[in-house]
Every structure is written in C-alpha cells, then in structure tokens.
Amino acid sequence: MALGAHKFTKESGAALIFFIGYVGLFLWMLYAYLTHRIKWRSRYSLLFFHITIRLGSQACGVAFGILGFDNTGVFLAYLILGVEGYFTLVLCAYRFLISWHHHNLPSKESWLEPRDTNSKKLQLFVMLFFPAAFIVYWKNFMFWIHMSLAFANAAIVTGGSYLSGADFSQPDSADTKHRMYVSKIARTAGQSVFLTCNFILLFSLVHTMRKDKRELKTKGESRIHPTLIVLLVTWFPLMVRGIFGVLQSAVWSLSYYNPDNYTATGFTDRFTAIEYCLGVVPEWLAAALLLVTYGTSKGDPRKGQTSPAKEKKEAHGSELA
C-alpha cells in the first residue's frame, strides 16, 4: 500500500492495531461518561487521560511507520508520549487501589493517601509555595510516590534528550561516549524508580488483600473482593513493562538510540516485535484490566457510606445505649 513516496510498513501496521485498540477503550469510557455510568471526578479520569495520551502516541507511531525519518518531530513525539503514558498508567493503578480503600475499608480512609490533608485551602497554599509540600504531606505516602515518579519521569526524558544530541556517525568520539554514559545512567535510574514503585504497588495490594481476608473471616466469609484480584492481575503486565523499561535503558541492543535498530524507513522488524510485545501490549492490557474493575466494583458502598453490616451493628449499639 503506497502513500505517495511512502509505504505502509509492518511497524505502522502494528501501531494501527493498537491505535484501534485504544480507540475502543476511549469510546467505551466516553460512552460511560456521557451516560453517567462513571463520573468525571473519579479514579477513571486519570485512566481516561492515560488512554488519550496513548492514542496520541500510537497515532505518532502510525505516522512514523509511514513517514520514517522524513519527519523526526513525529518520532520524538512518539517517544515522549510513550514515557508519559507509562508514567500515568502506574499512577492509575495506585489511584484504583486508593479508591477501593475509600469505598470498602471500614474506616473509609486509605493508608496510602489520608484525606485529612486534602482541603482546598491547603492544596492552594502548596501550589503557591511548593517546597511547603514536603512539610505538609511528609506523612502522605502517595505524595512520595508522586514525587518519585515525577523525578524519574524527568530523568528519563532528560536522559533521552541529552543522548539525542549525540553524533552517532562518530561513535568513538569523547562527546558521544560521554552522552551515552550520562544518558544511560539517567534513563536506567528513572526506569528503576518506576520498577520500584511497581513493587511497592504489589506489597500494597498484598497487604490490602490480607487485611480484607481477615475482615471477611470475622464475618464468616472467605471470598476476596474481585476488584483486588483484578488489580493483582493488572500488576503483572505493569511489571513486564517496568522490567522492559529498565532493560531498554541499560542494554544498548534494546535502545531507541541504537542505530542498528533502524532501517532507512524506520524500526527493524526485530525491534518492532520487541517494542510491541514487551512495551505496548502490557500497557494496553493493564489499561483494559483497570476498566474491568467497573464491573467488579458495582456493588461497593459509596465513599464515606457505612456498609450495611456496620450500620446494623451501630444501630444495635445505639438501642442498647
């Protein structure tokens, strides 16, 4: 299939498949918003933002597969949007777990993100005087997760930008070697932080599931909440993506910046297969699995609403009093 002087390549075909996949997720969420099945101010908003970013990334992937290096701006946009997409997806997983805490824990509070420091006046103060955030939110675990991911994201983008200025026609020059060394450290450090946050997410999930199981035993039940199971399954593609991110930064043969991974028209078939199997597929699966929690959380109490069992217990206590 020819488009002027350009061709529709295997790379653009792979990008188009997942562009369509993200369009499907995007349209379902848009339908759910318009029919008020989900609220704009909810955990789904960040996921909707992530899917929008990934749509842009895949569109750039399709364009780069067709145009090749005739438009390097499209290629840079593809790389940057890919990093931002993974950044928002990791945050999405945390937000979905926090939302489960708010709806299902007896306290209606999340130990990951206590709500006592979330007043609008306090948030405005922190926005105006950002260094104060480290004092105000030092007990808020999610604040440190946010900061860690933000700094890691900045390190990855900065490392990639620094390496993009290297002259690969002279790979043995001192400047090129220095840029490769600094970029490798920055990008590997950033991706390692992402991976560490994924492990922390696993520990948070397991801890929540164990507490939920103990709570159920006191009620004579044994079934773990299906949303927690879905979130645990979601962790696996996130971990695959995280490990691949570290390897892609540390191993030169997997790097975007390795000239051997390109032909005159774009990515080699080998690099395309690796990129999509270990990068794009896990991200799409994770996003789709997070949407599955819409069905598993339908029967959850509202935020701050006491569970029926607790209401009955409190009513009985007041009668005795």
CSV table of C-alpha atoms in Angstrom, one decimal:
chain,number,residue,atom,x,y,z
A,1,MET,CA,0.0,0.0,0.0
A,2,ALA,CA,1.8,3.1,-1.2
A,3,LEU,CA,1.1,6.6,0.1
A,4,GLY,CA,2.9,8.9,-2.3
A,5,ALA,CA,6.6,8.1,-1.8
A,6,HIS,CA,5.9,6.4,1.5
A,7,LYS,CA,4.8,2.9,2.3
A,8,PHE,CA,2.6,1.4,4.9
A,9,THR,CA,5.1,-0.8,6.8
A,10,LYS,CA,4.8,-3.6,9.4
A,11,GLU,CA,5.7,-1.0,12.1
A,12,SER,CA,2.8,1.3,11.0
A,13,GLY,CA,0.5,-1.8,10.9
A,14,ALA,CA,1.4,-2.8,14.5
A,15,ALA,CA,0.9,0.8,15.6
A,16,LEU,CA,-2.5,1.0,13.8
A,17,ILE,CA,-3.7,-2.2,15.5
A,18,PHE,CA,-3.1,-0.8,19.0
A,19,PHE,CA,-4.4,2.6,17.9
A,20,ILE,CA,-7.7,0.9,17.1
A,21,GLY,CA,-7.4,-0.9,20.5
A,22,TYR,CA,-7.1,2.3,22.4
A,23,VAL,CA,-9.9,3.9,20.3
A,24,GLY,CA,-12.1,1.1,21.6
A,25,LEU,CA,-11.2,1.8,25.3
A,26,PHE,CA,-11.6,5.6,24.6
A,27,LEU,CA,-15.1,5.2,23.1
A,28,TRP,CA,-16.3,2.9,25.9
A,29,MET,CA,-15.1,5.4,28.5
A,30,LEU,CA,-16.6,8.4,26.6
A,31,TYR,CA,-19.9,6.5,26.4
A,32,ALA,CA,-19.7,5.7,30.2
A,33,TYR,CA,-19.1,9.4,30.9
A,34,LEU,CA,-22.0,10.6,28.7
A,35,THR,CA,-24.4,8.1,30.2
A,36,HIS,CA,-23.3,8.9,33.8
A,37,ARG,CA,-22.1,5.3,34.4
A,38,ILE,CA,-18.8,6.8,35.7
A,39,LYS,CA,-18.1,10.3,37.0
A,40,TRP,CA,-15.6,12.8,35.6
A,41,ARG,CA,-14.2,13.4,39.1
A,42,SER,CA,-13.3,9.8,39.8
A,43,ARG,CA,-10.4,7.4,39.5
A,44,TYR,CA,-11.4,6.9,35.9
A,45,SER,CA,-10.4,10.4,34.9
A,46,LEU,CA,-6.7,9.7,35.2
A,47,LEU,CA,-7.2,6.4,33.2
A,48,PHE,CA,-9.1,8.4,30.5
A,49,PHE,CA,-6.1,10.9,30.4
A,50,HIS,CA,-3.7,7.9,30.0
A,51,ILE,CA,-5.7,6.4,27.2
A,52,THR,CA,-5.8,9.8,25.4
A,53,ILE,CA,-2.0,10.0,25.7
A,54,ARG,CA,-1.6,6.5,24.3
A,55,LEU,CA,-3.9,7.4,21.4
A,56,GLY,CA,-1.6,10.3,20.6
A,57,SER,CA,1.4,8.0,20.9
A,58,GLN,CA,0.0,5.3,18.7
A,59,ALA,CA,-1.1,7.9,16.1
A,60,CYS,CA,2.5,9.1,16.1
A,61,GLY,CA,3.7,5.5,15.7
A,62,VAL,CA,1.5,5.1,12.6
A,63,ALA,CA,2.8,8.3,11.1
A,64,PHE,CA,6.4,7.4,11.9
A,65,GLY,CA,6.0,3.9,10.3
A,66,ILE,CA,4.8,5.6,7.1
A,67,LEU,CA,7.0,8.7,7.0
A,68,GLY,CA,10.1,7.3,8.5
A,69,PHE,CA,12.8,9.9,9.2
A,70,ASP,CA,11.2,12.4,6.8
A,71,ASN,CA,9.6,13.8,9.9
A,72,THR,CA,11.7,13.4,13.0
A,73,GLY,CA,9.3,15.5,15.1
A,74,VAL,CA,6.7,12.7,14.9
A,75,PHE,CA,9.3,10.2,16.1
A,76,LEU,CA,10.3,12.4,19.1
A,77,ALA,CA,6.6,12.9,20.0
A,78,TYR,CA,6.1,9.1,19.9
A,79,LEU,CA,9.0,8.6,22.4
A,80,ILE,CA,7.9,11.4,24.8
A,81,LEU,CA,4.2,10.3,24.7
A,82,GLY,CA,5.3,6.7,25.3
A,83,VAL,CA,7.1,7.7,28.5
A,84,GLU,CA,4.2,9.9,29.8
A,85,GLY,CA,1.8,7.1,29.1
A,86,TYR,CA,3.6,4.6,31.3
A,87,PHE,CA,4.0,7.3,34.0
A,88,THR,CA,0.2,7.9,34.1
A,89,LEU,CA,-0.6,4.2,34.0
A,90,VAL,CA,1.4,3.4,37.1
A,91,LEU,CA,-0.4,6.3,38.9
A,92,CYS,CA,-3.7,4.9,37.7
A,93,ALA,CA,-3.1,1.6,39.4
A,94,TYR,CA,-2.4,3.3,42.7
A,95,ARG,CA,-5.5,5.5,42.3
A,96,PHE,CA,-7.7,2.5,41.7
A,97,LEU,CA,-6.3,0.8,44.9
A,98,ILE,CA,-6.9,4.0,46.9
A,99,SER,CA,-10.4,4.3,45.6
A,100,TRP,CA,-11.1,0.7,46.7
A,101,HIS,CA,-9.8,1.7,50.2
A,102,HIS,CA,-12.2,4.7,50.3
A,103,HIS,CA,-15.2,2.6,49.3
A,104,ASN,CA,-14.6,-0.7,51.1
A,105,LEU,CA,-12.4,-0.3,54.2
A,106,PRO,CA,-14.4,0.1,57.4
A,107,SER,CA,-12.6,3.5,58.1
A,108,LYS,CA,-13.3,4.7,54.5
A,109,GLU,CA,-9.8,6.0,54.5
A,110,SER,CA,-6.7,4.9,52.6
A,111,TRP,CA,-3.5,4.5,54.5
A,112,LEU,CA,-1.8,5.2,51.2
A,113,GLU,CA,-3.3,8.7,51.0
A,114,PRO,CA,-5.0,10.0,54.1
A,115,ARG,CA,-7.6,12.6,53.2
A,116,ASP,CA,-7.1,14.9,56.3
A,117,THR,CA,-4.5,16.9,54.3
A,118,ASN,CA,-6.6,17.4,51.2
A,119,SER,CA,-8.5,20.6,52.0
A,120,LYS,CA,-8.8,23.1,49.1
A,121,LYS,CA,-7.1,25.9,51.1
A,122,LEU,CA,-4.2,23.7,51.9
A,123,GLN,CA,-3.8,22.5,48.3
A,124,LEU,CA,-3.8,26.1,47.1
A,125,PHE,CA,-1.2,27.0,49.6
A,126,VAL,CA,1.0,24.1,48.5
A,127,MET,CA,0.5,25.1,44.8
A,128,LEU,CA,1.7,28.6,45.6
A,129,PHE,CA,4.6,27.5,47.9
A,130,PHE,CA,5.6,24.1,46.5
A,131,PRO,CA,8.5,23.5,48.9
A,132,ALA,CA,5.9,23.5,51.7
A,133,ALA,CA,4.5,20.3,50.3
A,134,PHE,CA,7.4,18.3,51.7
A,135,ILE,CA,6.4,19.6,55.2
A,136,VAL,CA,2.6,19.4,54.8
A,137,TYR,CA,2.5,16.0,53.1
A,138,TRP,CA,5.5,14.2,54.6
A,139,LYS,CA,3.2,11.6,56.2
A,140,ASN,CA,1.3,11.1,53.0
A,141,PHE,CA,2.7,8.0,51.3
A,142,MET,CA,1.3,8.8,47.9
A,143,PHE,CA,3.0,12.2,47.9
A,144,TRP,CA,6.3,10.5,47.9
A,145,ILE,CA,5.2,8.1,45.2
A,146,HIS,CA,4.1,11.1,43.1
A,147,MET,CA,7.3,12.9,43.7
A,148,SER,CA,9.4,9.8,42.9
A,149,LEU,CA,7.6,9.1,39.7
A,150,ALA,CA,7.8,12.8,38.6
A,151,PHE,CA,11.5,12.9,39.2
A,152,ALA,CA,12.0,9.6,37.5
A,153,ASN,CA,10.0,10.7,34.5
A,154,ALA,CA,12.1,13.9,34.3
A,155,ALA,CA,15.3,11.8,34.4
A,156,ILE,CA,14.1,9.6,31.6
A,157,VAL,CA,13.1,12.5,29.3
A,158,THR,CA,16.2,14.5,30.2
A,159,GLY,CA,18.5,11.4,29.5
A,160,GLY,CA,16.8,10.7,26.2
A,161,SER,CA,17.0,14.4,25.1
A,162,TYR,CA,20.7,14.6,26.1
A,163,LEU,CA,21.5,11.4,24.0
A,164,SER,CA,19.5,12.7,21.0
A,165,GLY,CA,22.2,15.3,20.6
A,166,ALA,CA,25.0,12.8,20.1
A,167,ASP,CA,26.7,12.3,16.7
A,168,PHE,CA,26.4,8.6,16.1
A,169,SER,CA,28.4,8.9,12.9
A,170,GLN,CA,31.4,9.2,15.3
A,171,PRO,CA,30.6,6.7,18.0
A,172,ASP,CA,34.1,6.7,19.4
A,173,SER,CA,34.3,10.4,20.0
A,174,ALA,CA,34.6,11.6,23.6
A,175,ASP,CA,31.4,13.6,23.3
A,176,THR,CA,29.3,10.7,22.0
A,177,LYS,CA,30.7,8.3,24.7
A,178,HIS,CA,30.0,10.9,27.4
A,179,ARG,CA,26.4,11.5,26.2
A,180,MET,CA,25.8,7.7,26.1
A,181,TYR,CA,27.2,7.2,29.6
A,182,VAL,CA,25.2,10.1,31.2
A,183,SER,CA,22.0,9.2,29.3
A,184,LYS,CA,22.3,5.5,30.3
A,185,ILE,CA,22.6,6.4,34.0
A,186,ALA,CA,19.7,8.9,33.9
A,187,ARG,CA,17.3,6.7,32.0
A,188,THR,CA,18.2,3.5,33.9
A,189,ALA,CA,17.8,5.3,37.2
A,190,GLY,CA,14.4,6.7,36.2
A,191,GLN,CA,13.1,3.4,34.9
A,192,SER,CA,14.4,1.7,38.1
A,193,VAL,CA,12.3,4.1,40.2
A,194,PHE,CA,9.3,3.1,38.1
A,195,LEU,CA,10.0,-0.5,38.7
A,196,THR,CA,10.4,0.0,42.4
A,197,CYS,CA,7.1,1.8,42.5
A,198,ASN,CA,5.6,-1.2,40.8
A,199,PHE,CA,7.0,-3.5,43.6
A,200,ILE,CA,5.6,-1.1,46.2
A,201,LEU,CA,2.2,-1.4,44.5
A,202,LEU,CA,2.4,-5.2,44.8
A,203,PHE,CA,3.2,-5.0,48.5
A,204,SER,CA,0.3,-2.6,49.0
A,205,LEU,CA,-2.1,-4.9,47.1
A,206,VAL,CA,-1.0,-8.0,49.1
A,207,HIS,CA,-1.3,-6.1,52.4
A,208,THR,CA,-4.8,-4.9,51.4
A,209,MET,CA,-5.9,-8.4,50.4
A,210,ARG,CA,-4.6,-9.9,53.6
A,211,LYS,CA,-6.4,-7.3,55.7
A,212,ASP,CA,-9.6,-7.8,53.6
A,213,LYS,CA,-9.3,-11.5,54.1
A,214,ARG,CA,-9.0,-11.1,57.9
A,215,GLU,CA,-12.0,-8.8,57.9
A,216,LEU,CA,-14.1,-11.3,55.9
A,217,LYS,CA,-13.2,-14.1,58.4
A,218,THR,CA,-14.7,-12.1,61.2
A,219,LYS,CA,-18.0,-12.1,59.2
A,220,GLY,CA,-17.8,-15.8,58.3
A,221,GLU,CA,-16.9,-15.1,54.7
A,222,SER,CA,-13.8,-16.1,52.7
A,223,ARG,CA,-14.1,-14.5,49.2
A,224,ILE,CA,-11.6,-11.8,48.4
A,225,HIS,CA,-13.1,-8.8,46.7
A,226,PRO,CA,-12.9,-9.3,42.9
A,227,THR,CA,-11.6,-5.8,42.3
A,228,LEU,CA,-8.5,-6.7,44.3
A,229,ILE,CA,-8.0,-9.8,42.3
A,230,VAL,CA,-8.3,-7.8,39.0
A,231,LEU,CA,-5.8,-5.2,40.4
A,232,LEU,CA,-3.4,-8.0,41.3
A,233,VAL,CA,-3.6,-9.4,37.7
A,234,THR,CA,-3.1,-5.9,36.4
A,235,TRP,CA,0.2,-5.8,38.3
A,236,PHE,CA,1.8,-8.5,36.1
A,237,PRO,CA,1.7,-6.6,32.7
A,238,LEU,CA,2.8,-3.5,34.6
A,239,MET,CA,5.8,-5.4,35.9
A,240,VAL,CA,6.6,-6.7,32.4
A,241,ARG,CA,6.5,-3.2,31.1
A,242,GLY,CA,8.7,-2.0,34.1
A,243,ILE,CA,11.4,-4.6,33.6
A,244,PHE,CA,11.4,-3.9,29.8
A,245,GLY,CA,11.9,-0.2,30.6
A,246,VAL,CA,15.0,-0.9,32.7
A,247,LEU,CA,16.4,-3.3,30.1
A,248,GLN,CA,15.8,-0.8,27.3
A,249,SER,CA,17.7,1.8,29.2
A,250,ALA,CA,20.6,-0.4,30.3
A,251,VAL,CA,21.0,-2.7,27.3
A,252,TRP,CA,22.2,-0.9,24.1
A,253,SER,CA,20.8,-3.5,21.7
A,254,LEU,CA,17.3,-2.7,23.0
A,255,SER,CA,17.7,1.1,23.0
A,256,TYR,CA,15.7,3.5,20.8
A,257,TYR,CA,19.0,5.3,20.3
A,258,ASN,CA,20.9,2.4,18.8
A,259,PRO,CA,21.2,3.0,15.0
A,260,ASP,CA,21.2,-0.8,14.4
A,261,ASN,CA,17.5,-0.9,15.4
A,262,TYR,CA,16.6,1.2,12.4
A,263,THR,CA,16.4,0.9,8.6
A,264,ALA,CA,16.1,3.7,6.2
A,265,THR,CA,12.3,3.8,6.7
A,266,GLY,CA,12.0,3.2,10.5
A,267,PHE,CA,12.3,0.4,13.1
A,268,THR,CA,13.7,-3.0,12.1
A,269,ASP,CA,11.2,-5.9,12.3
A,270,ARG,CA,13.0,-7.3,15.3
A,271,PHE,CA,12.9,-4.1,17.2
A,272,THR,CA,9.2,-3.6,16.3
A,273,ALA,CA,8.3,-7.0,17.7
A,274,ILE,CA,10.3,-6.5,20.9
A,275,GLU,CA,8.8,-3.0,21.4
A,276,TYR,CA,5.2,-4.0,21.0
A,277,CYS,CA,5.4,-7.4,22.8
A,278,LEU,CA,7.1,-6.1,25.9
A,279,GLY,CA,6.1,-2.4,25.8
A,280,VAL,CA,2.8,-1.7,24.1
A,281,VAL,CA,0.9,-4.9,24.7
A,282,PRO,CA,1.4,-4.9,28.5
A,283,GLU,CA,0.3,-1.2,28.7
A,284,TRP,CA,-2.9,-1.9,26.8
A,285,LEU,CA,-3.7,-5.0,28.8
A,286,ALA,CA,-3.2,-3.1,32.1
A,287,ALA,CA,-5.5,-0.3,30.9
A,288,ALA,CA,-8.2,-2.7,29.8
A,289,LEU,CA,-7.9,-4.6,33.1
A,290,LEU,CA,-8.4,-1.4,35.1
A,291,LEU,CA,-11.6,-0.8,33.2
A,292,VAL,CA,-12.8,-4.3,34.2
A,293,THR,CA,-13.0,-3.0,37.8
A,294,TYR,CA,-16.1,-1.0,36.7
A,295,GLY,CA,-18.0,-4.3,36.7
A,296,THR,CA,-16.3,-5.8,39.9
A,297,SER,CA,-17.0,-2.6,41.9
A,298,LYS,CA,-20.6,-2.0,41.1
A,299,GLY,CA,-21.8,-3.2,44.5
A,300,ASP,CA,-19.4,-1.2,46.5
A,301,PRO,CA,-20.7,1.3,49.1
A,302,ARG,CA,-20.2,5.0,48.2
A,303,LYS,CA,-17.3,6.9,49.6
A,304,GLY,CA,-17.9,7.6,53.3
A,305,GLN,CA,-21.0,5.4,53.3
A,306,THR,CA,-21.1,2.9,56.0
A,307,SER,CA,-21.5,-0.7,55.0
A,308,PRO,CA,-24.9,-2.3,55.7
A,309,ALA,CA,-23.4,-4.7,58.3
A,310,LYS,CA,-21.7,-1.8,60.1
A,311,GLU,CA,-25.0,0.2,60.0
A,312,LYS,CA,-26.8,-2.7,61.6
A,313,LYS,CA,-24.2,-3.1,64.3
A,314,GLU,CA,-24.2,0.7,65.1
A,315,ALA,CA,-28.0,0.7,65.2
A,316,HIS,CA,-28.0,-2.2,67.6
A,317,GLY,CA,-25.4,-0.4,69.8
A,318,SER,CA,-27.5,2.7,70.0
A,319,GLU,CA,-30.5,0.7,71.0
A,320,LEU,CA,-28.6,-0.9,73.9
A,321,ALA,CA,-27.4,2.6,74.9
